[in-house]
GROMACS .gro file of C-alpha atoms in nm:
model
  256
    1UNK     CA    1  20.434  -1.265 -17.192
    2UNK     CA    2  20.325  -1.608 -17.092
    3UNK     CA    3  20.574  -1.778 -17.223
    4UNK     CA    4  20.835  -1.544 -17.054
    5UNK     CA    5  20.647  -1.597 -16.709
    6UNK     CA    6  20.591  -1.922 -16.773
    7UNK     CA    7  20.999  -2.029 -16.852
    8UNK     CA    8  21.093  -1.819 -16.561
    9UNK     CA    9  20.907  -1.991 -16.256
   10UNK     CA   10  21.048  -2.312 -16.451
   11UNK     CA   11  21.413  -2.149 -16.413
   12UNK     CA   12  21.317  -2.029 -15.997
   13UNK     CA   13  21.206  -2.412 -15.926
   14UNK     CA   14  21.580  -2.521 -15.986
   15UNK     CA   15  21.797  -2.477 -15.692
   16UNK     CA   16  21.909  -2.131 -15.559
   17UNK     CA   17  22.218  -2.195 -15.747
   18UNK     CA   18  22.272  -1.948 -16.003
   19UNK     CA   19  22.487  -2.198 -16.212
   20UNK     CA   20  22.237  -2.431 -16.233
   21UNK     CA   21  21.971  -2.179 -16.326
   22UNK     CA   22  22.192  -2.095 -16.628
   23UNK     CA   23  22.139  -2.414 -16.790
   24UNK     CA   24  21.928  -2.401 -17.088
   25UNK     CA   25  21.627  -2.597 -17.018
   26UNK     CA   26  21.698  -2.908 -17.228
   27UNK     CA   27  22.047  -2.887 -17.074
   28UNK     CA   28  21.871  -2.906 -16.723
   29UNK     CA   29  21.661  -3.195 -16.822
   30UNK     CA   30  21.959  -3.433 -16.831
   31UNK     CA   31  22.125  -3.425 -16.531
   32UNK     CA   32  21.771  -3.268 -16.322
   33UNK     CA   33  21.679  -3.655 -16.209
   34UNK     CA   34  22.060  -3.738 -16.038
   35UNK     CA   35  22.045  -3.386 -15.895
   36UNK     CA   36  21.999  -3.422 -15.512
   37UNK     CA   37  21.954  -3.119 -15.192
   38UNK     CA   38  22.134  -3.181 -14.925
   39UNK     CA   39  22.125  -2.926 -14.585
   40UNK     CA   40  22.484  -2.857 -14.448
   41UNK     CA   41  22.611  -2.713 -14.129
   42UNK     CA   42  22.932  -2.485 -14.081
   43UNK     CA   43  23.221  -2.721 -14.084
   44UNK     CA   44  23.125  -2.975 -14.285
   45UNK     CA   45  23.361  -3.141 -14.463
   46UNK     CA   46  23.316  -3.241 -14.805
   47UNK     CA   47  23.711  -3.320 -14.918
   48UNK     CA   48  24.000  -3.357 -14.749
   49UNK     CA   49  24.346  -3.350 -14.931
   50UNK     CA   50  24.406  -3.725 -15.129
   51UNK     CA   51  24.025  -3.799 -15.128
   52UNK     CA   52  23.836  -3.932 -15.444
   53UNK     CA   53  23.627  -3.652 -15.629
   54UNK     CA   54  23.336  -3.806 -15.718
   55UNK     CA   55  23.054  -3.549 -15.613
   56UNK     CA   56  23.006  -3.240 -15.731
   57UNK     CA   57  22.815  -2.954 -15.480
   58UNK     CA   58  22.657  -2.641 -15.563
   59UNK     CA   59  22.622  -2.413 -15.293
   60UNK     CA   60  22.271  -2.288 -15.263
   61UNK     CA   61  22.105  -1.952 -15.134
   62UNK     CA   62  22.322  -1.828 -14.877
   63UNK     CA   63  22.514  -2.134 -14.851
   64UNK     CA   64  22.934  -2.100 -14.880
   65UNK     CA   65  23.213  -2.341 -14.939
   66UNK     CA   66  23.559  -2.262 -14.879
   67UNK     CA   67  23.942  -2.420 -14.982
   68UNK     CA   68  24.160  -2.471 -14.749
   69UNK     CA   69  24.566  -2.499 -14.813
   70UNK     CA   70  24.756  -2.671 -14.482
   71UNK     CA   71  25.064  -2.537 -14.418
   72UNK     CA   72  25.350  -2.660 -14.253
   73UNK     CA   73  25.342  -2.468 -13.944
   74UNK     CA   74  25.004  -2.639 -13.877
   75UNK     CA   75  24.731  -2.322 -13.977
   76UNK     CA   76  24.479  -2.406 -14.252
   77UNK     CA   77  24.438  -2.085 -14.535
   78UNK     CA   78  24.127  -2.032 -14.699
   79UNK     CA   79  24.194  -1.932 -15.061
   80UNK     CA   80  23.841  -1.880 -15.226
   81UNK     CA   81  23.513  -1.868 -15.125
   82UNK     CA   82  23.243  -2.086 -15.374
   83UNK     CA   83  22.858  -1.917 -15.344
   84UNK     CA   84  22.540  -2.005 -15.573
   85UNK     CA   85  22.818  -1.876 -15.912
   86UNK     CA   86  22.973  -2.186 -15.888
   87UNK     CA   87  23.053  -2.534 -15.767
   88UNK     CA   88  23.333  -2.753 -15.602
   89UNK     CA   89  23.466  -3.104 -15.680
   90UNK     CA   90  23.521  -3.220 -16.033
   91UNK     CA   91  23.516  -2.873 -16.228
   92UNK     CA   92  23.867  -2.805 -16.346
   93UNK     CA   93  23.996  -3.187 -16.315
   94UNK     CA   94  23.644  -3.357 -16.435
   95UNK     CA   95  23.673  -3.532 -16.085
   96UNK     CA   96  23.780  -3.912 -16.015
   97UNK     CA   97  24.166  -3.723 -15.919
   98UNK     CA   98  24.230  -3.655 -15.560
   99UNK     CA   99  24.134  -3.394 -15.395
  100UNK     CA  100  24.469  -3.136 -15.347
  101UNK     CA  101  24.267  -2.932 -15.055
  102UNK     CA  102  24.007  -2.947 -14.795
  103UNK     CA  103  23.711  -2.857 -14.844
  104UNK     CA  104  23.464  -2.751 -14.627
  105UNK     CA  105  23.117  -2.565 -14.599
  106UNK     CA  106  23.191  -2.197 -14.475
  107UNK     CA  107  22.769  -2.093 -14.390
  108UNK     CA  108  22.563  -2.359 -14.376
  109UNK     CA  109  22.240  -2.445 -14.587
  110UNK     CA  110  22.116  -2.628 -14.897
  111UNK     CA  111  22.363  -2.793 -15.189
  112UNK     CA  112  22.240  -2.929 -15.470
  113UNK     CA  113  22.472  -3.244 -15.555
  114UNK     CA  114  22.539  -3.437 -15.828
  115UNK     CA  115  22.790  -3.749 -15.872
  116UNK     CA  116  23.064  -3.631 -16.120
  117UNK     CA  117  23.008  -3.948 -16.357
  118UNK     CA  118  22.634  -3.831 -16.418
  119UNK     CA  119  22.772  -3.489 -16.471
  120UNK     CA  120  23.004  -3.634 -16.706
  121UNK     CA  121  22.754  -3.824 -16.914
  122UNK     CA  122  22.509  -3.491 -16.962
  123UNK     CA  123  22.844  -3.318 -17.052
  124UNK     CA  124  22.897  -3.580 -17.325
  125UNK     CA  125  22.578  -3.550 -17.465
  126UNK     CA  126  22.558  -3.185 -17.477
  127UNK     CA  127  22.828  -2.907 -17.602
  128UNK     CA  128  22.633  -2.602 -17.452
  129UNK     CA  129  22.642  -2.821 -17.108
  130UNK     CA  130  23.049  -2.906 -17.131
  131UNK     CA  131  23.095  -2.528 -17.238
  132UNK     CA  132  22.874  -2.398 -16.944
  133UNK     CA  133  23.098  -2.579 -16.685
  134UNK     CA  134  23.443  -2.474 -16.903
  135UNK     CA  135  23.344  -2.179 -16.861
  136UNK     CA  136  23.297  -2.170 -16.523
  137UNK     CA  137  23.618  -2.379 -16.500
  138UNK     CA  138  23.796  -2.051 -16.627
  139UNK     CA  139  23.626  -1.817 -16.383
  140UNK     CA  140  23.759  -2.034 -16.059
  141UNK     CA  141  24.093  -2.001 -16.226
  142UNK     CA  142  24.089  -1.695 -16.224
  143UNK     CA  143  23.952  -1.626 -15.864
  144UNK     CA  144  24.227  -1.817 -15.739
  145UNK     CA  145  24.473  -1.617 -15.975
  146UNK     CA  146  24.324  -1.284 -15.835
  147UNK     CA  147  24.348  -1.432 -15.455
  148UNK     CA  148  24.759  -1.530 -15.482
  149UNK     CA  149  24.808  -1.155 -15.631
  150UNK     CA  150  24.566  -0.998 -15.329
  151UNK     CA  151  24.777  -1.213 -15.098
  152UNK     CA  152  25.083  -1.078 -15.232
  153UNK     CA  153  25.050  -0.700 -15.280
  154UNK     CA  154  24.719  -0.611 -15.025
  155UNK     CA  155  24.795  -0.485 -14.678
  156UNK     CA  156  24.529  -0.683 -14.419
  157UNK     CA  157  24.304  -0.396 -14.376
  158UNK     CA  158  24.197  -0.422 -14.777
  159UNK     CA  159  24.189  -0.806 -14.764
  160UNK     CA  160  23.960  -0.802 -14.442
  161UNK     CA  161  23.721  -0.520 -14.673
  162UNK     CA  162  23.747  -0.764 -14.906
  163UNK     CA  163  23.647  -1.091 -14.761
  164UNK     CA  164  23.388  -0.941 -14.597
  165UNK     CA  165  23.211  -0.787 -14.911
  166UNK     CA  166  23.284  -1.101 -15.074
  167UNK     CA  167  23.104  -1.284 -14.775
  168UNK     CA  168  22.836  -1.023 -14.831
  169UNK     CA  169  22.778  -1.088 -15.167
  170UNK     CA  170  22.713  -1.439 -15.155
  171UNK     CA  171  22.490  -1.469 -14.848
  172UNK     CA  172  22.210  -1.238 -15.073
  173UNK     CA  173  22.340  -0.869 -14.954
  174UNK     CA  174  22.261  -0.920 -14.622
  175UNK     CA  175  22.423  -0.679 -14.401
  176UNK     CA  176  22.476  -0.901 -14.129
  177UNK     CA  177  22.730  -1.199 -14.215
  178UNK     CA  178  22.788  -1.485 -14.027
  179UNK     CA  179  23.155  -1.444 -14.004
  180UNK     CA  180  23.373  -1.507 -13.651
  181UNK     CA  181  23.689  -1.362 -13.517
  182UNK     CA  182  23.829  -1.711 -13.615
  183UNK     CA  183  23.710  -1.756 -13.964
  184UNK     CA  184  23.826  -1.432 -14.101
  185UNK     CA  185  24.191  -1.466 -13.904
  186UNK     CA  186  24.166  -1.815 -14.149
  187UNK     CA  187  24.093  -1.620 -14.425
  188UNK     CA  188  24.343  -1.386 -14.407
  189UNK     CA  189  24.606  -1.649 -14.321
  190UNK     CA  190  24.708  -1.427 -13.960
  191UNK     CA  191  24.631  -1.518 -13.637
  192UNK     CA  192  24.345  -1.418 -13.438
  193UNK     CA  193  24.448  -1.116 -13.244
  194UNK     CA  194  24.587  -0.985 -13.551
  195UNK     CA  195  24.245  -1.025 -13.762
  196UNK     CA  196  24.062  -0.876 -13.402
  197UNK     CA  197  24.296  -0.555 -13.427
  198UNK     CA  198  24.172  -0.498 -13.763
  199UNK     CA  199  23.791  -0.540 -13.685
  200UNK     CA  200  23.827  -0.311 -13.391
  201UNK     CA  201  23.974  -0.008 -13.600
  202UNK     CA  202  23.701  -0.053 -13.870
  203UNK     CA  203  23.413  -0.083 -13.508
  204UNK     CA  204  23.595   0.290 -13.455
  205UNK     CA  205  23.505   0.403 -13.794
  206UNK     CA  206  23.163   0.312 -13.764
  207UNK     CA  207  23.180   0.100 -14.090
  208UNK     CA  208  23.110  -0.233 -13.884
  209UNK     CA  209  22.948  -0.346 -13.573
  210UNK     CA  210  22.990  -0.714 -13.403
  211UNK     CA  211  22.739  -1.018 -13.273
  212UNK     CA  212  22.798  -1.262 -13.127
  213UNK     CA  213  22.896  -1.522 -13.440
  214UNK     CA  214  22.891  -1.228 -13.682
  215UNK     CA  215  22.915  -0.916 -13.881
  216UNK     CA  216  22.730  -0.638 -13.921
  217UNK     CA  217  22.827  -0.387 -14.196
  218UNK     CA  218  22.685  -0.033 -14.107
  219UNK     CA  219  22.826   0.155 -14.391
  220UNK     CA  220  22.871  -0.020 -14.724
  221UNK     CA  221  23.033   0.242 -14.920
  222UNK     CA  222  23.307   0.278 -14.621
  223UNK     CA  223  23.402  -0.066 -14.649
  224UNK     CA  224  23.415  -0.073 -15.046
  225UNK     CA  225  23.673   0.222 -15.000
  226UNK     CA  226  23.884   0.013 -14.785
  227UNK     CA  227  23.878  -0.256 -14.979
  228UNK     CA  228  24.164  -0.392 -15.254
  229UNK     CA  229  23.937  -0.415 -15.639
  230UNK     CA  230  24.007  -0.800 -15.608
  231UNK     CA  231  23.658  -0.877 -15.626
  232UNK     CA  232  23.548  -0.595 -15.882
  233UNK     CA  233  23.829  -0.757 -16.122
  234UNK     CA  234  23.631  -1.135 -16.054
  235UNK     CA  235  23.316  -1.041 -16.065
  236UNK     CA  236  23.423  -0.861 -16.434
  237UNK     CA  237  23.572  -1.194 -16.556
  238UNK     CA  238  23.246  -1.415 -16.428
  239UNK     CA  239  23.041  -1.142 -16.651
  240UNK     CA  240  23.267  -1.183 -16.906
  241UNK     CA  241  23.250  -1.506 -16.897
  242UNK     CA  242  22.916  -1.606 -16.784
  243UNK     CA  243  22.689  -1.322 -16.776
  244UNK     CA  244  22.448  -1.331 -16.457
  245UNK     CA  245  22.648  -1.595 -16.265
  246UNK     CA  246  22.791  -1.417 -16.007
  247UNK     CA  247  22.585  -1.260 -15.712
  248UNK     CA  248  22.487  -0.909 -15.717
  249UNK     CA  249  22.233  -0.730 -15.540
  250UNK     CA  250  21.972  -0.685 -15.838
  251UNK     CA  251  22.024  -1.112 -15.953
  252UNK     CA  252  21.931  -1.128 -15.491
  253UNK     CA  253  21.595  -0.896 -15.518
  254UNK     CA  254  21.522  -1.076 -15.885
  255UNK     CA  255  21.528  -1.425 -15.759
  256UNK     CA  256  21.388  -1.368 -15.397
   0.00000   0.00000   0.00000
């Protein structure tokens, strides 16, 4: 029983990333001394299109980055949203390529941050390490596979459910998300009366309510109804995949 307590207040003391946290501990060890914690605001950048990747962030605790795709008419669309599952910069291409989005940080907070040439190193020296972040490599795939077919098939009302569970789910179950007008019209890639109409007729069906800078979800089960299963199809992969990674209410309570 010791031993169990003891390995997990070693595994809590890691960042609130829940990546990080499933590193074995040896695995840990190598890269825990170039691992730094940075706080972030809304709107930070951390890539724009053509930069150098050459740091790696793991959003922490509530903490959420987003990618961004320009388009030619001028409008920015988000794609996928990164939580504590995962990281940004350097996982698919093993960094040191250029950037092909922006990058930015969605909610502000903590990010652990490592340079992608440390990561590298620890990967070289440990399978279970490189196979950890392949892994993860495949999940991020496959969000963004699941995103282009939710984009293509999903009327607005299910992708507004959606973004806003998925918000939900990586800012610790909170009901209330810090989610504007503005950021979920860039989400859904429409403009912002178009994203307002939408939050108005789920305000009418008593599912949400709005603040002032946010959301607040007043019946759970109604907006899981009107939502597309995009995020019940990634969330299956990640446990596929990597077991425990993604945020769900019980990993939340169990690591608050």
């Amino acid at each position: 029983m010791d031993v169990l307590t003891g390995k997990a207040a070693e595994t809590t003391s890691r960042p609130y990333n829940n990546l990080l946290r499933r590193l074995n501990d040896a695995d840990y060890a190598l890269i825990a001394p170039h691992v730094t914690i940075e706080t972030t605001d809304a709107n930070d950048l951390l890539y724009n299109p053509g930069d150098d990747v050459q740091v790696v962030h793991f959003p922490c605790g509530p903490a959420l980055a987003t990618f961004l795709v320009a388009n030619e008419d001028g409008r920015d669309v988000e794609t996928i949203l990164v939580g504590r599952e995962g990281a940004v910069g350097g996982i698919v291409s093993e960094g040191f390529l250029p950037a092909y989005t922006r990058i930015i940080v969605k909610f502000g907070g903590p990010f652990a941050r490592i340079r992608v040439g440390r990561l590298e190193a620890a990967k070289a020296k440990s399978k279970t390490l490189s196979n950890i972040f392949a892994r993860y490599a495949d999940c991020m795939l496959a969000q963004i596979f699941q995103s282009t077919a939710c984009n293509a098939i999903h009327s607005i009302e299910q992708r507004t459910a959606k973004w806003i569970l998925a918000a939900m789910e990586r800012t610790e179950g909170n009901d209330s998300v810090p989610l504007t007008h503005e950021q979920l019209a860039t989400l859904l890639g429409v403009g912002r009366s178009y994203a307002s109409r939408v939050i108005q007729s789920f305000k009418a069906e008593g599912v949400i309510e709005t603040r002032r800078g946010s959301i607040l979800v007043r019946n759970r089960n109604g907006l899981r109804l009107r939502s597309c299963l995009c995020n019940d199809a990634v969330k299956a992969h990640f446990e596929e995949v990597l077991r425990g990674v993604y945020p769900t209410e019980e990993t939340s309570q169990s690591s608050a």
